[in-house]
């Protein structure tokens, strides 16, 4: 459910576009806010952190890692990678139980 | 209740007849006189074999001490240059280094010993190749108790962005 929501936000925002530096700020804000509003609608007692990385595709490498100090039984995360010819987008969601 | 009634009955009997009667209300009376009216049921101790820890309610409404953002920045400013200065971007090495940095930063945050805070550390290491990128994040939390900090480092061949989120566990 979570991954579907993230994919949908990315597709609707940047699905058909190519990388434009002056628009990328607005795109990343839109993606993150859409994800967050959909998570809000789930109505669960969680605090959410949504991160979006949009990078121009020119062959450069990128490594991302995360480390969390939380309760494994109740908290979790999810990361989605989306790509087209000109850019790639990584959205990660962390959910922490209240 | 029945004991109170028995005691009342015993007192009445005492008033009416001074001799302890064993005939009419024998059973009840002797029970009231000879034995203590206090219950002799001892507390039953249950031996818990299972490792179940039940925590008592702390009635704590908020954090005693907020997570200090300058301390997070100081840790990031210290860790990133010390591990990445003079290093060159390589695929396998940077994969390992991003995990190592995450763990080091998390350990340093835990050393601060700020209670009831959950910590999320995010590290991105990328190659400098003239590309453009944007990293943004939004959080749904309580801004009075939760905080975050981020720091970036750059040298001739790579760049590194580290973000730390500290979330209060209610």
mmCIF file of C-alpha atoms in Angstrom:
data_model
loop_
_atom_site.group_PDB
_atom_site.id
_atom_site.type_symbol
_atom_site.label_atom_id
_atom_site.label_comp_id
_atom_site.label_asym_id
_atom_site.label_seq_id
_atom_site.Cartn_x
_atom_site.Cartn_y
_atom_site.Cartn_z
ATOM 1 C CA UNK A 1 0.000 0.000 0.000
ATOM 2 C CA UNK A 2 2.843 2.297 0.946
ATOM 3 C CA UNK A 3 4.918 1.497 -2.143
ATOM 4 C CA UNK A 4 1.899 1.995 -4.401
ATOM 5 C CA UNK A 5 1.359 5.437 -2.934
ATOM 6 C CA UNK A 6 4.975 6.439 -3.440
ATOM 7 C CA UNK A 7 5.070 5.162 -7.052
ATOM 8 C CA UNK A 8 1.886 7.017 -7.806
ATOM 9 C CA UNK A 9 3.219 10.308 -6.393
ATOM 10 C CA UNK A 10 6.408 10.020 -8.452
ATOM 11 C CA UNK A 11 4.556 9.083 -11.661
ATOM 12 C CA UNK A 12 2.057 11.895 -11.450
ATOM 13 C CA UNK A 13 4.701 14.520 -10.633
ATOM 14 C CA UNK A 14 7.671 13.707 -12.863
ATOM 15 C CA UNK A 15 6.472 10.749 -14.938
ATOM 16 C CA UNK A 16 6.840 12.376 -18.319
ATOM 17 C CA UNK A 17 9.384 15.134 -17.606
ATOM 18 C CA UNK A 18 13.100 15.424 -18.164
ATOM 19 C CA UNK A 19 15.456 16.932 -15.616
ATOM 20 C CA UNK A 20 15.136 20.699 -15.263
ATOM 21 C CA UNK A 21 17.173 22.307 -12.533
ATOM 22 C CA UNK A 22 14.801 25.170 -11.821
ATOM 23 C CA UNK A 23 11.836 22.805 -11.406
ATOM 24 C CA UNK A 24 13.420 20.064 -9.357
ATOM 25 C CA UNK A 25 12.803 21.845 -6.050
ATOM 26 C CA UNK A 26 9.096 22.053 -6.762
ATOM 27 C CA UNK A 27 8.972 18.420 -7.933
ATOM 28 C CA UNK A 28 10.632 17.009 -4.855
ATOM 29 C CA UNK A 29 8.394 19.085 -2.585
ATOM 30 C CA UNK A 30 5.287 17.878 -4.417
ATOM 31 C CA UNK A 31 6.334 14.211 -4.302
ATOM 32 C CA UNK A 32 7.136 14.342 -0.611
ATOM 33 C CA UNK A 33 3.967 16.214 0.309
ATOM 34 C CA UNK A 34 1.758 13.838 -1.682
ATOM 35 C CA UNK A 35 3.372 10.827 -0.019
ATOM 36 C CA UNK A 36 2.927 12.365 3.397
ATOM 37 C CA UNK A 37 -0.726 13.247 2.826
ATOM 38 C CA UNK A 38 -1.469 9.689 1.693
ATOM 39 C CA UNK A 39 0.277 8.305 4.767
ATOM 40 C CA UNK A 40 -1.763 10.697 6.885
ATOM 41 C CA UNK A 41 -4.976 9.321 5.406
ATOM 42 C CA UNK A 42 -4.085 5.840 6.685
ATOM 43 C CA UNK A 43 -4.866 7.214 10.140
ATOM 44 C CA UNK A 44 -2.364 5.064 12.018
ATOM 45 C CA UNK A 45 -0.543 6.165 15.192
ATOM 46 C CA UNK A 46 2.799 6.709 13.475
ATOM 47 C CA UNK A 47 5.243 9.543 12.984
ATOM 48 C CA UNK A 48 6.577 9.624 9.411
ATOM 49 C CA UNK A 49 9.798 10.837 7.801
ATOM 50 C CA UNK A 50 9.712 11.007 3.987
ATOM 51 C CA UNK A 51 12.920 11.737 2.053
ATOM 52 C CA UNK A 52 13.254 12.306 -1.687
ATOM 53 C CA UNK A 53 16.475 12.401 -3.707
ATOM 54 C CA UNK A 54 16.246 13.492 -7.350
ATOM 55 C CA UNK A 55 19.446 13.215 -9.330
ATOM 56 C CA UNK A 56 20.319 13.929 -12.933
ATOM 57 C CA UNK A 57 21.328 10.836 -14.876
ATOM 58 C CA UNK A 58 24.801 11.300 -16.246
ATOM 59 C CA UNK A 59 26.527 8.116 -15.177
ATOM 60 C CA UNK A 60 27.651 9.326 -11.758
ATOM 61 C CA UNK A 61 27.351 6.910 -8.852
ATOM 62 C CA UNK A 62 25.316 7.395 -5.691
ATOM 63 C CA UNK A 63 25.233 5.254 -2.543
ATOM 64 C CA UNK A 64 22.600 5.714 0.155
ATOM 65 C CA UNK A 65 22.550 4.036 3.540
ATOM 66 C CA UNK A 66 20.442 4.422 6.646
ATOM 67 C CA UNK A 67 20.817 3.287 10.214
ATOM 68 C CA UNK A 68 18.059 3.495 12.800
ATOM 69 C CA UNK A 69 17.821 3.212 16.553
ATOM 70 C CA UNK A 70 14.220 2.157 17.148
ATOM 71 C CA UNK A 71 11.940 -0.697 18.083
ATOM 72 C CA UNK A 72 12.119 -3.349 15.364
ATOM 73 C CA UNK A 73 8.762 -4.774 16.324
ATOM 74 C CA UNK A 74 6.778 -1.602 15.667
ATOM 75 C CA UNK A 75 8.867 0.614 13.378
ATOM 76 C CA UNK A 76 9.893 0.155 9.774
ATOM 77 C CA UNK A 77 10.954 1.757 6.535
ATOM 78 C CA UNK A 78 10.429 1.465 2.805
ATOM 79 C CA UNK A 79 12.482 2.792 -0.120
ATOM 80 C CA UNK A 80 11.456 3.110 -3.759
ATOM 81 C CA UNK A 81 13.726 3.826 -6.731
ATOM 82 C CA UNK A 82 12.291 5.258 -9.905
ATOM 83 C CA UNK A 83 14.193 6.111 -13.062
ATOM 84 C CA UNK A 84 13.745 7.572 -16.514
ATOM 85 C CA UNK A 85 16.232 8.612 -19.203
ATOM 86 C CA UNK A 86 17.236 11.945 -17.702
ATOM 87 C CA UNK A 87 16.893 11.496 -13.948
ATOM 88 C CA UNK A 88 16.490 9.069 -11.122
ATOM 89 C CA UNK A 89 14.434 9.481 -7.982
ATOM 90 C CA UNK A 90 14.724 7.655 -4.640
ATOM 91 C CA UNK A 91 11.937 8.074 -2.086
ATOM 92 C CA UNK A 92 12.311 6.555 1.369
ATOM 93 C CA UNK A 93 9.686 6.503 4.105
ATOM 94 C CA UNK A 94 10.398 5.805 7.778
ATOM 95 C CA UNK A 95 7.475 5.052 10.079
ATOM 96 C CA UNK A 96 7.978 5.290 13.840
ATOM 97 C CA UNK A 97 5.272 4.127 16.221
ATOM 98 C CA UNK A 98 4.030 6.552 18.803
ATOM 99 C CA UNK B 1 -19.008 -9.584 55.300
ATOM 100 C CA UNK B 2 -19.869 -12.880 56.835
ATOM 101 C CA UNK B 3 -17.052 -12.425 59.357
ATOM 102 C CA UNK B 4 -18.437 -9.021 60.405
ATOM 103 C CA UNK B 5 -21.834 -10.568 60.905
ATOM 104 C CA UNK B 6 -20.275 -13.375 62.866
ATOM 105 C CA UNK B 7 -18.453 -10.847 65.043
ATOM 106 C CA UNK B 8 -21.708 -8.936 65.683
ATOM 107 C CA UNK B 9 -23.459 -12.132 66.518
ATOM 108 C CA UNK B 10 -20.633 -13.037 68.902
ATOM 109 C CA UNK B 11 -20.836 -9.652 70.638
ATOM 110 C CA UNK B 12 -24.617 -9.969 71.026
ATOM 111 C CA UNK B 13 -24.127 -13.368 72.505
ATOM 112 C CA UNK B 14 -21.619 -11.955 74.954
ATOM 113 C CA UNK B 15 -24.091 -9.312 76.112
ATOM 114 C CA UNK B 16 -26.966 -11.706 76.592
ATOM 115 C CA UNK B 17 -25.053 -14.549 78.162
ATOM 116 C CA UNK B 18 -21.665 -14.018 79.738
ATOM 117 C CA UNK B 19 -20.781 -17.639 79.591
ATOM 118 C CA UNK B 20 -19.371 -18.495 76.249
ATOM 119 C CA UNK B 21 -22.039 -20.641 74.792
ATOM 120 C CA UNK B 22 -20.944 -23.602 72.977
ATOM 121 C CA UNK B 23 -24.341 -25.043 72.377
ATOM 122 C CA UNK B 24 -26.518 -22.536 70.581
ATOM 123 C CA UNK B 25 -24.029 -20.691 68.392
ATOM 124 C CA UNK B 26 -21.258 -23.009 69.117
ATOM 125 C CA UNK B 27 -19.603 -23.297 65.839
ATOM 126 C CA UNK B 28 -19.638 -19.636 64.947
ATOM 127 C CA UNK B 29 -18.796 -18.447 68.404
ATOM 128 C CA UNK B 30 -15.839 -20.648 68.971
ATOM 129 C CA UNK B 31 -14.666 -19.758 65.535
ATOM 130 C CA UNK B 32 -14.876 -16.069 66.445
ATOM 131 C CA UNK B 33 -13.263 -16.470 69.844
ATOM 132 C CA UNK B 34 -10.520 -18.950 69.443
ATOM 133 C CA UNK B 35 -9.270 -18.022 65.981
ATOM 134 C CA UNK B 36 -8.126 -14.588 64.842
ATOM 135 C CA UNK B 37 -10.547 -12.610 62.740
ATOM 136 C CA UNK B 38 -7.766 -11.538 60.456
ATOM 137 C CA UNK B 39 -7.464 -13.574 57.351
ATOM 138 C CA UNK B 40 -4.549 -15.860 57.306
ATOM 139 C CA UNK B 41 -4.307 -16.087 53.571
ATOM 140 C CA UNK B 42 -0.729 -15.300 52.704
ATOM 141 C CA UNK B 43 0.159 -13.497 49.446
ATOM 142 C CA UNK B 44 0.605 -15.947 46.695
ATOM 143 C CA UNK B 45 3.944 -15.496 45.014
ATOM 144 C CA UNK B 46 3.882 -16.365 41.377
ATOM 145 C CA UNK B 47 7.144 -17.309 39.868
ATOM 146 C CA UNK B 48 7.362 -15.851 36.393
ATOM 147 C CA UNK B 49 9.330 -18.076 34.158
ATOM 148 C CA UNK B 50 8.693 -16.058 31.007
ATOM 149 C CA UNK B 51 10.863 -13.001 30.316
ATOM 150 C CA UNK B 52 7.929 -10.591 30.295
ATOM 151 C CA UNK B 53 8.839 -7.110 31.484
ATOM 152 C CA UNK B 54 5.853 -5.047 32.525
ATOM 153 C CA UNK B 55 6.695 -1.384 32.761
ATOM 154 C CA UNK B 56 4.885 0.911 35.087
ATOM 155 C CA UNK B 57 3.300 4.093 33.860
ATOM 156 C CA UNK B 58 5.671 7.031 34.109
ATOM 157 C CA UNK B 59 2.964 9.714 33.664
ATOM 158 C CA UNK B 60 5.515 11.668 31.673
ATOM 159 C CA UNK B 61 3.916 14.066 29.204
ATOM 160 C CA UNK B 62 7.001 15.260 27.334
ATOM 161 C CA UNK B 63 10.748 14.853 27.197
ATOM 162 C CA UNK B 64 12.692 15.963 30.252
ATOM 163 C CA UNK B 65 15.429 17.171 27.952
ATOM 164 C CA UNK B 66 14.980 18.063 24.288
ATOM 165 C CA UNK B 67 17.447 16.626 21.803
ATOM 166 C CA UNK B 68 20.151 19.278 21.340
ATOM 167 C CA UNK B 69 20.497 20.128 17.631
ATOM 168 C CA UNK B 70 23.961 21.718 18.026
ATOM 169 C CA UNK B 71 25.241 18.445 19.467
ATOM 170 C CA UNK B 72 24.022 16.562 16.364
ATOM 171 C CA UNK B 73 25.739 19.106 14.089
ATOM 172 C CA UNK B 74 28.947 18.831 16.085
ATOM 173 C CA UNK B 75 28.931 15.028 15.667
ATOM 174 C CA UNK B 76 28.330 15.284 11.908
ATOM 175 C CA UNK B 77 31.005 17.967 11.453
ATOM 176 C CA UNK B 78 33.436 15.766 13.335
ATOM 177 C CA UNK B 79 32.648 12.383 11.741
ATOM 178 C CA UNK B 80 32.283 13.258 8.052
ATOM 179 C CA UNK B 81 35.643 14.987 7.457
ATOM 180 C CA UNK B 82 37.539 12.516 9.615
ATOM 181 C CA UNK B 83 36.342 9.559 7.514
ATOM 182 C CA UNK B 84 36.170 11.148 4.062
ATOM 183 C CA UNK B 85 38.997 13.662 3.840
ATOM 184 C CA UNK B 86 41.438 12.713 1.043
ATOM 185 C CA UNK B 87 39.289 9.753 -0.077
ATOM 186 C CA UNK B 88 38.384 8.934 -3.650
ATOM 187 C CA UNK B 89 35.009 7.704 -4.876
ATOM 188 C CA UNK B 90 34.933 3.977 -5.637
ATOM 189 C CA UNK B 91 31.753 1.919 -5.896
ATOM 190 C CA UNK B 92 32.437 -0.852 -3.377
ATOM 191 C CA UNK B 93 34.338 1.357 -0.978
ATOM 192 C CA UNK B 94 31.655 4.032 -0.892
ATOM 193 C CA UNK B 95 28.953 1.394 -0.344
ATOM 194 C CA UNK B 96 30.794 0.136 2.730
ATOM 195 C CA UNK B 97 31.703 3.647 3.861
ATOM 196 C CA UNK B 98 28.100 4.863 3.750
ATOM 197 C CA UNK B 99 27.058 1.963 6.023
ATOM 198 C CA UNK B 100 30.037 2.565 8.308
ATOM 199 C CA UNK B 101 29.257 6.269 8.576
ATOM 200 C CA UNK B 102 25.631 5.483 9.422
ATOM 201 C CA UNK B 103 26.684 3.192 12.206
ATOM 202 C CA UNK B 104 29.336 5.522 13.585
ATOM 203 C CA UNK B 105 26.932 8.460 13.655
ATOM 204 C CA UNK B 106 24.243 6.331 15.301
ATOM 205 C CA UNK B 107 26.707 5.161 17.973
ATOM 206 C CA UNK B 108 27.787 8.733 18.692
ATOM 207 C CA UNK B 109 24.150 9.797 18.999
ATOM 208 C CA UNK B 110 23.474 6.979 21.443
ATOM 209 C CA UNK B 111 26.444 8.114 23.543
ATOM 210 C CA UNK B 112 24.633 11.385 24.165
ATOM 211 C CA UNK B 113 22.258 9.315 26.323
ATOM 212 C CA UNK B 114 19.155 11.392 25.648
ATOM 213 C CA UNK B 115 16.347 9.167 26.869
ATOM 214 C CA UNK B 116 13.189 8.169 24.950
ATOM 215 C CA UNK B 117 14.439 9.349 21.554
ATOM 216 C CA UNK B 118 14.420 7.192 18.427
ATOM 217 C CA UNK B 119 17.131 8.028 15.908
ATOM 218 C CA UNK B 120 17.179 7.744 12.118
ATOM 219 C CA UNK B 121 20.458 8.400 10.281
ATOM 220 C CA UNK B 122 20.618 8.809 6.493
ATOM 221 C CA UNK B 123 23.915 9.043 4.585
ATOM 222 C CA UNK B 124 24.301 9.674 0.835
ATOM 223 C CA UNK B 125 27.734 9.416 -0.794
ATOM 224 C CA UNK B 126 27.923 10.413 -4.434
ATOM 225 C CA UNK B 127 30.487 10.889 -7.170
ATOM 226 C CA UNK B 128 31.244 14.410 -8.332
ATOM 227 C CA UNK B 129 30.568 14.380 -12.064
ATOM 228 C CA UNK B 130 28.963 17.684 -12.760
ATOM 229 C CA UNK B 131 25.424 16.404 -12.228
ATOM 230 C CA UNK B 132 22.761 18.258 -10.354
ATOM 231 C CA UNK B 133 20.723 16.803 -7.544
ATOM 232 C CA UNK B 134 18.147 17.738 -4.940
ATOM 233 C CA UNK B 135 17.549 16.076 -1.577
ATOM 234 C CA UNK B 136 14.430 17.059 0.344
ATOM 235 C CA UNK B 137 12.461 15.638 3.219
ATOM 236 C CA UNK B 138 9.198 16.239 5.039
ATOM 237 C CA UNK B 139 8.162 14.853 8.381
ATOM 238 C CA UNK B 140 4.858 14.278 10.126
ATOM 239 C CA UNK B 141 5.735 14.649 13.779
ATOM 240 C CA UNK B 142 5.502 16.867 16.815
ATOM 241 C CA UNK B 143 7.774 19.869 16.229
ATOM 242 C CA UNK B 144 7.901 20.656 19.948
ATOM 243 C CA UNK B 145 9.761 17.433 20.744
ATOM 244 C CA UNK B 146 11.271 16.160 17.473
ATOM 245 C CA UNK B 147 14.191 17.590 15.569
ATOM 246 C CA UNK B 148 16.630 16.930 12.761
ATOM 247 C CA UNK B 149 19.991 18.136 11.481
ATOM 248 C CA UNK B 150 21.935 17.648 8.272
ATOM 249 C CA UNK B 151 25.439 18.381 7.084
ATOM 250 C CA UNK B 152 27.225 18.008 3.785
ATOM 251 C CA UNK B 153 30.868 17.425 2.982
ATOM 252 C CA UNK B 154 32.683 17.722 -0.322
ATOM 253 C CA UNK B 155 36.162 16.973 -1.573
ATOM 254 C CA UNK B 156 37.641 16.755 -5.073
ATOM 255 C CA UNK B 157 36.047 13.448 -6.082
ATOM 256 C CA UNK B 158 33.038 12.848 -3.871
ATOM 257 C CA UNK B 159 30.366 14.516 -1.824
ATOM 258 C CA UNK B 160 28.511 13.262 1.221
ATOM 259 C CA UNK B 161 25.216 14.387 2.756
ATOM 260 C CA UNK B 162 24.258 13.100 6.202
ATOM 261 C CA UNK B 163 20.862 13.710 7.835
ATOM 262 C CA UNK B 164 19.892 12.756 11.356
ATOM 263 C CA UNK B 165 16.293 12.722 12.644
ATOM 264 C CA UNK B 166 15.558 12.452 16.372
ATOM 265 C CA UNK B 167 11.962 11.472 17.155
ATOM 266 C CA UNK B 168 10.508 11.397 20.666
ATOM 267 C CA UNK B 169 8.962 8.107 21.728
ATOM 268 C CA UNK B 170 5.713 9.045 23.487
#
